[in-house]
Amino acid sequence: MESNLKNLKKDVKSFAKKIVKIAKTDEKVRDLYKGTKIFFSPVVKNPKFMFLGINPGVSPAAKENKLKCEVKPMKKMDYSAEDYRLANGWKYIFGEKDGMLNRMDLLENSFKTNFYYVTTKDMDSLYELLNLLKNKYNLTEESFFKPCEWTKTLISIVNPEFILAEGFAVFDELKRCYPDIMCDSTQWGNNENYKIGYINNEGTSVEVIACSRRHSDIRNASEIAEIIKSECLN
């Protein structure tokens, strides 16, 4: 497992180095690409929850356009330590308000990463960058970056009990990586606020709960809390 993690970091460093080289002469790539980051928590083994976003948002370092490549795990779970809208949304759901989970301990001991590691100002910029790299420089998912492979590697290493997908775009990417993902398999079904499915992690079924988002806000947090409580904490 440690060798797999080491190889993943090596691949990501090589990937980021190539983008930085391109950005030196391509102003559009330079404008879209704000850096690379893998981890937003320690590498927690066998956690209750793994949080999976679509890609990193713009940090203070990214705003300065330093194009950093960060491959070291963080010392603390980002959501429990930082103050921004998505982090505060999860702290609300896992917090002590009436009807919420009252399980901050689970949030603090979760694993957090993203499907894509490149930092951009928003999701439209992410896909614009990926299409530019593919169409102009022939840097494809097969030859250059490997989000499905890297995500599967981290899921295998971490071995979460549940995956909380932060947005339907993440759920759709997982369906692409795991074509046999099962949907509508619980009493909850799917609606405009959430989707539920299962992936096969090396023979173990892992439930995926995807919440709908409006920019950085989680839609209908009380409903998401109720689903997590019923599906994950009973």
Tab-separated table of C-alpha atoms in Angstrom:
chain	number	residue	atom	x	y	z
A	1	MET	CA	0.000	0.000	0.000
A	2	GLU	CA	2.792	2.446	0.866
A	3	SER	CA	4.453	1.797	-2.499
A	4	ASN	CA	1.146	2.517	-4.248
A	5	LEU	CA	0.876	5.839	-2.421
A	6	LYS	CA	4.479	6.692	-3.231
A	7	ASN	CA	3.917	5.950	-6.927
A	8	LEU	CA	0.744	8.044	-6.954
A	9	LYS	CA	2.606	11.046	-5.523
A	10	LYS	CA	5.384	10.561	-8.084
A	11	ASP	CA	2.876	10.478	-10.953
A	12	VAL	CA	1.107	13.602	-9.682
A	13	LYS	CA	4.388	15.509	-9.346
A	14	SER	CA	5.271	14.621	-12.944
A	15	PHE	CA	1.795	15.641	-14.079
A	16	ALA	CA	2.008	19.022	-12.310
A	17	LYS	CA	5.508	19.674	-13.628
A	18	LYS	CA	4.285	19.282	-17.212
A	19	ILE	CA	1.392	21.701	-16.690
A	20	VAL	CA	3.694	24.315	-15.148
A	21	LYS	CA	6.040	23.982	-18.131
A	22	ILE	CA	3.124	24.546	-20.523
A	23	ALA	CA	1.819	27.461	-18.438
A	24	LYS	CA	5.110	29.332	-18.910
A	25	THR	CA	4.337	29.829	-22.600
A	26	ASP	CA	0.537	29.457	-22.733
A	27	GLU	CA	-1.275	32.368	-21.117
A	28	LYS	CA	-4.649	30.596	-21.173
A	29	VAL	CA	-3.304	27.583	-19.278
A	30	ARG	CA	-1.579	29.969	-16.894
A	31	ASP	CA	-4.873	31.757	-16.304
A	32	LEU	CA	-6.856	28.556	-15.665
A	33	TYR	CA	-4.344	26.477	-13.704
A	34	LYS	CA	-3.772	27.485	-10.064
A	35	GLY	CA	-1.760	24.542	-8.720
A	36	THR	CA	-2.127	20.906	-7.705
A	37	LYS	CA	-3.074	19.383	-4.364
A	38	ILE	CA	-3.957	15.807	-3.393
A	39	PHE	CA	-4.778	15.721	0.305
A	40	PHE	CA	-7.050	17.769	2.562
A	41	SER	CA	-6.575	15.552	5.623
A	42	PRO	CA	-4.164	12.985	7.008
A	43	VAL	CA	-4.194	9.616	5.236
A	44	VAL	CA	-6.674	8.019	7.623
A	45	LYS	CA	-6.979	4.227	7.318
A	46	ASN	CA	-10.409	2.584	7.658
A	47	PRO	CA	-12.334	5.798	8.385
A	48	LYS	CA	-16.085	5.945	8.667
A	49	PHE	CA	-16.182	8.562	5.916
A	50	MET	CA	-14.160	9.553	2.888
A	51	PHE	CA	-15.078	12.956	1.434
A	52	LEU	CA	-14.572	13.206	-2.327
A	53	GLY	CA	-14.876	16.578	-4.072
A	54	ILE	CA	-14.510	17.375	-7.762
A	55	ASN	CA	-11.304	19.493	-7.501
A	56	PRO	CA	-9.569	21.934	-5.131
A	57	GLY	CA	-10.804	25.486	-4.898
A	58	VAL	CA	-8.566	28.528	-4.910
A	59	SER	CA	-6.475	28.911	-1.732
A	60	PRO	CA	-4.479	32.027	-0.734
A	61	ALA	CA	-1.373	30.499	-2.351
A	62	ALA	CA	-3.323	29.778	-5.520
A	63	LYS	CA	-4.644	33.342	-5.597
A	64	GLU	CA	-1.028	34.483	-5.712
A	65	ASN	CA	-0.615	32.114	-8.687
A	66	LYS	CA	2.331	30.244	-7.194
A	67	LEU	CA	1.347	27.052	-9.049
A	68	LYS	CA	2.315	24.885	-6.107
A	69	CYS	CA	2.222	21.100	-6.251
A	70	GLU	CA	1.316	19.756	-2.808
A	71	VAL	CA	1.478	15.986	-2.325
A	72	LYS	CA	1.945	15.737	1.444
A	73	PRO	CA	-1.054	14.789	3.605
A	74	MET	CA	-2.325	17.504	5.925
A	75	LYS	CA	-1.845	17.231	9.681
A	76	LYS	CA	-5.537	17.870	10.407
A	77	MET	CA	-8.771	17.339	8.541
A	78	ASP	CA	-9.294	20.562	6.581
A	79	TYR	CA	-13.019	20.814	7.309
A	80	SER	CA	-12.601	20.692	11.074
A	81	ALA	CA	-9.818	23.296	11.085
A	82	GLU	CA	-10.762	25.808	8.362
A	83	ASP	CA	-13.495	28.423	7.942
A	84	TYR	CA	-15.070	28.518	4.467
A	85	ARG	CA	-18.518	27.746	3.082
A	86	LEU	CA	-18.218	24.049	2.226
A	87	ALA	CA	-16.274	23.289	5.410
A	88	ASN	CA	-18.881	25.157	7.455
A	89	GLY	CA	-21.653	23.249	5.688
A	90	TRP	CA	-20.205	19.917	6.779
A	91	LYS	CA	-19.497	21.213	10.280
A	92	TYR	CA	-23.164	22.179	10.486
A	93	ILE	CA	-24.295	18.691	9.397
A	94	PHE	CA	-21.907	16.901	11.787
A	95	GLY	CA	-22.497	19.442	14.570
A	96	GLU	CA	-24.825	19.822	17.532
A	97	LYS	CA	-27.773	21.735	16.052
A	98	ASP	CA	-31.212	20.135	16.407
A	99	GLY	CA	-31.606	17.297	13.930
A	100	MET	CA	-27.936	17.246	12.966
A	101	LEU	CA	-25.512	14.397	13.642
A	102	ASN	CA	-23.650	15.609	16.742
A	103	ARG	CA	-20.600	13.619	15.604
A	104	MET	CA	-17.777	16.092	15.044
A	105	ASP	CA	-15.410	13.300	16.017
A	106	LEU	CA	-16.279	11.482	12.784
A	107	LEU	CA	-15.690	14.595	10.694
A	108	GLU	CA	-12.324	15.234	12.352
A	109	ASN	CA	-11.221	11.649	11.666
A	110	SER	CA	-12.374	11.445	8.048
A	111	PHE	CA	-10.287	11.325	4.883
A	112	LYS	CA	-10.697	14.097	2.292
A	113	THR	CA	-9.453	14.370	-1.295
A	114	ASN	CA	-10.790	15.300	-4.745
A	115	PHE	CA	-11.376	13.444	-7.993
A	116	TYR	CA	-9.199	15.911	-9.899
A	117	TYR	CA	-6.154	17.375	-8.144
A	118	VAL	CA	-5.763	20.521	-10.264
A	119	THR	CA	-6.858	23.752	-8.598
A	120	THR	CA	-9.119	26.091	-10.561
A	121	LYS	CA	-11.452	28.933	-9.628
A	122	ASP	CA	-14.549	26.862	-10.472
A	123	MET	CA	-15.723	23.661	-12.165
A	124	ASP	CA	-16.193	25.300	-15.579
A	125	SER	CA	-12.541	26.382	-15.477
A	126	LEU	CA	-11.528	22.835	-14.548
A	127	TYR	CA	-13.138	21.259	-17.607
A	128	GLU	CA	-11.949	24.092	-19.831
A	129	LEU	CA	-8.377	23.415	-18.677
A	130	LEU	CA	-8.666	19.647	-19.156
A	131	ASN	CA	-10.108	20.088	-22.656
A	132	LEU	CA	-7.369	22.573	-23.551
A	133	LEU	CA	-4.634	20.189	-22.402
A	134	LYS	CA	-6.254	17.347	-24.339
A	135	ASN	CA	-7.035	19.135	-27.593
A	136	LYS	CA	-4.016	21.437	-27.882
A	137	TYR	CA	-1.303	19.319	-26.256
A	138	ASN	CA	-2.705	15.780	-26.621
A	139	LEU	CA	-2.466	15.276	-22.861
A	140	THR	CA	-5.278	12.814	-22.314
A	141	GLU	CA	-6.535	10.837	-19.359
A	142	GLU	CA	-4.848	7.762	-20.803
A	143	SER	CA	-1.464	9.348	-21.481
A	144	PHE	CA	-1.149	12.140	-18.939
A	145	PHE	CA	-3.380	12.216	-15.886
A	146	LYS	CA	-5.285	9.328	-14.358
A	147	PRO	CA	-8.131	10.474	-12.075
A	148	CYS	CA	-9.938	7.129	-12.103
A	149	GLU	CA	-6.778	5.172	-11.367
A	150	TRP	CA	-5.643	7.596	-8.661
A	151	THR	CA	-9.084	7.699	-7.024
A	152	LYS	CA	-9.317	3.900	-6.992
A	153	THR	CA	-5.813	3.719	-5.500
A	154	LEU	CA	-6.709	6.076	-2.648
A	155	ILE	CA	-10.008	4.298	-1.971
A	156	SER	CA	-8.103	1.013	-1.810
A	157	ILE	CA	-5.442	2.439	0.538
A	158	VAL	CA	-7.849	4.292	2.819
A	159	ASN	CA	-10.639	1.667	2.761
A	160	PRO	CA	-13.519	3.912	3.860
A	161	GLU	CA	-16.806	2.547	5.110
A	162	PHE	CA	-18.769	5.266	3.279
A	163	ILE	CA	-17.938	7.829	0.606
A	164	LEU	CA	-19.574	11.258	0.740
A	165	ALA	CA	-19.459	12.620	-2.820
A	166	GLU	CA	-19.576	16.407	-2.815
A	167	GLY	CA	-21.834	17.046	-5.765
A	168	PHE	CA	-23.502	15.071	-8.520
A	169	ALA	CA	-20.525	15.671	-10.836
A	170	VAL	CA	-18.408	13.571	-8.467
A	171	PHE	CA	-21.035	10.812	-8.457
A	172	ASP	CA	-21.043	10.809	-12.270
A	173	GLU	CA	-17.236	10.571	-12.368
A	174	LEU	CA	-17.375	7.574	-10.004
A	175	LYS	CA	-19.939	5.919	-12.264
A	176	ARG	CA	-17.457	6.351	-15.096
A	177	CYS	CA	-14.691	4.725	-13.026
A	178	TYR	CA	-16.931	1.993	-11.651
A	179	PRO	CA	-19.305	1.098	-14.526
A	180	ASP	CA	-21.072	-1.474	-12.368
A	181	ILE	CA	-22.061	1.083	-9.703
A	182	MET	CA	-25.528	0.300	-8.351
A	183	CYS	CA	-28.018	3.138	-7.872
A	184	ASP	CA	-31.455	3.409	-6.252
A	185	SER	CA	-30.597	0.496	-3.978
A	186	THR	CA	-31.930	1.904	-0.699
A	187	GLN	CA	-35.206	3.074	0.743
A	188	TRP	CA	-34.150	6.629	-0.065
A	189	GLY	CA	-33.789	6.257	-3.814
A	190	ASN	CA	-32.463	9.379	-5.548
A	191	ASN	CA	-33.878	12.868	-5.946
A	192	GLU	CA	-32.721	16.416	-6.732
A	193	ASN	CA	-30.884	16.682	-3.389
A	194	TYR	CA	-28.961	13.401	-3.261
A	195	LYS	CA	-27.964	10.205	-5.058
A	196	ILE	CA	-27.019	6.864	-3.509
A	197	GLY	CA	-25.043	4.014	-5.020
A	198	TYR	CA	-22.437	1.351	-4.244
A	199	ILE	CA	-18.954	0.687	-5.603
A	200	ASN	CA	-16.874	-2.463	-5.349
A	201	ASN	CA	-13.589	-1.758	-3.540
A	202	GLU	CA	-11.587	-4.943	-4.033
A	203	GLY	CA	-14.512	-7.170	-3.093
A	204	THR	CA	-15.993	-4.866	-0.441
A	205	SER	CA	-19.169	-2.916	-1.143
A	206	VAL	CA	-18.802	0.778	-0.279
A	207	GLU	CA	-21.890	2.972	-0.146
A	208	VAL	CA	-21.638	6.335	-1.909
A	209	ILE	CA	-23.909	9.184	-0.829
A	210	ALA	CA	-23.797	12.208	-3.124
A	211	CYS	CA	-25.227	15.539	-2.053
A	212	SER	CA	-26.410	18.219	-4.433
A	213	ARG	CA	-24.558	21.532	-4.210
A	214	ARG	CA	-25.273	25.098	-5.166
A	215	HIS	CA	-21.763	26.476	-5.686
A	216	SER	CA	-20.136	25.824	-2.255
A	217	ASP	CA	-23.414	25.269	-0.393
A	218	ILE	CA	-24.916	21.851	0.372
A	219	ARG	CA	-28.565	21.731	-0.663
A	220	ASN	CA	-31.042	20.676	2.027
A	221	ALA	CA	-28.509	19.917	4.765
A	222	SER	CA	-31.169	18.541	7.109
A	223	GLU	CA	-32.145	15.860	4.572
A	224	ILE	CA	-28.505	14.924	3.991
A	225	ALA	CA	-28.002	14.644	7.759
A	226	GLU	CA	-31.039	12.353	8.019
A	227	ILE	CA	-29.753	10.091	5.237
A	228	ILE	CA	-26.277	9.860	6.788
A	229	LYS	CA	-27.817	9.122	10.168
A	230	SER	CA	-30.006	6.348	8.762
A	231	GLU	CA	-27.550	4.817	6.311
A	232	CYS	CA	-24.256	5.198	8.205
A	233	LEU	CA	-24.804	5.614	11.934
A	234	ASN	CA	-27.391	2.964	12.844
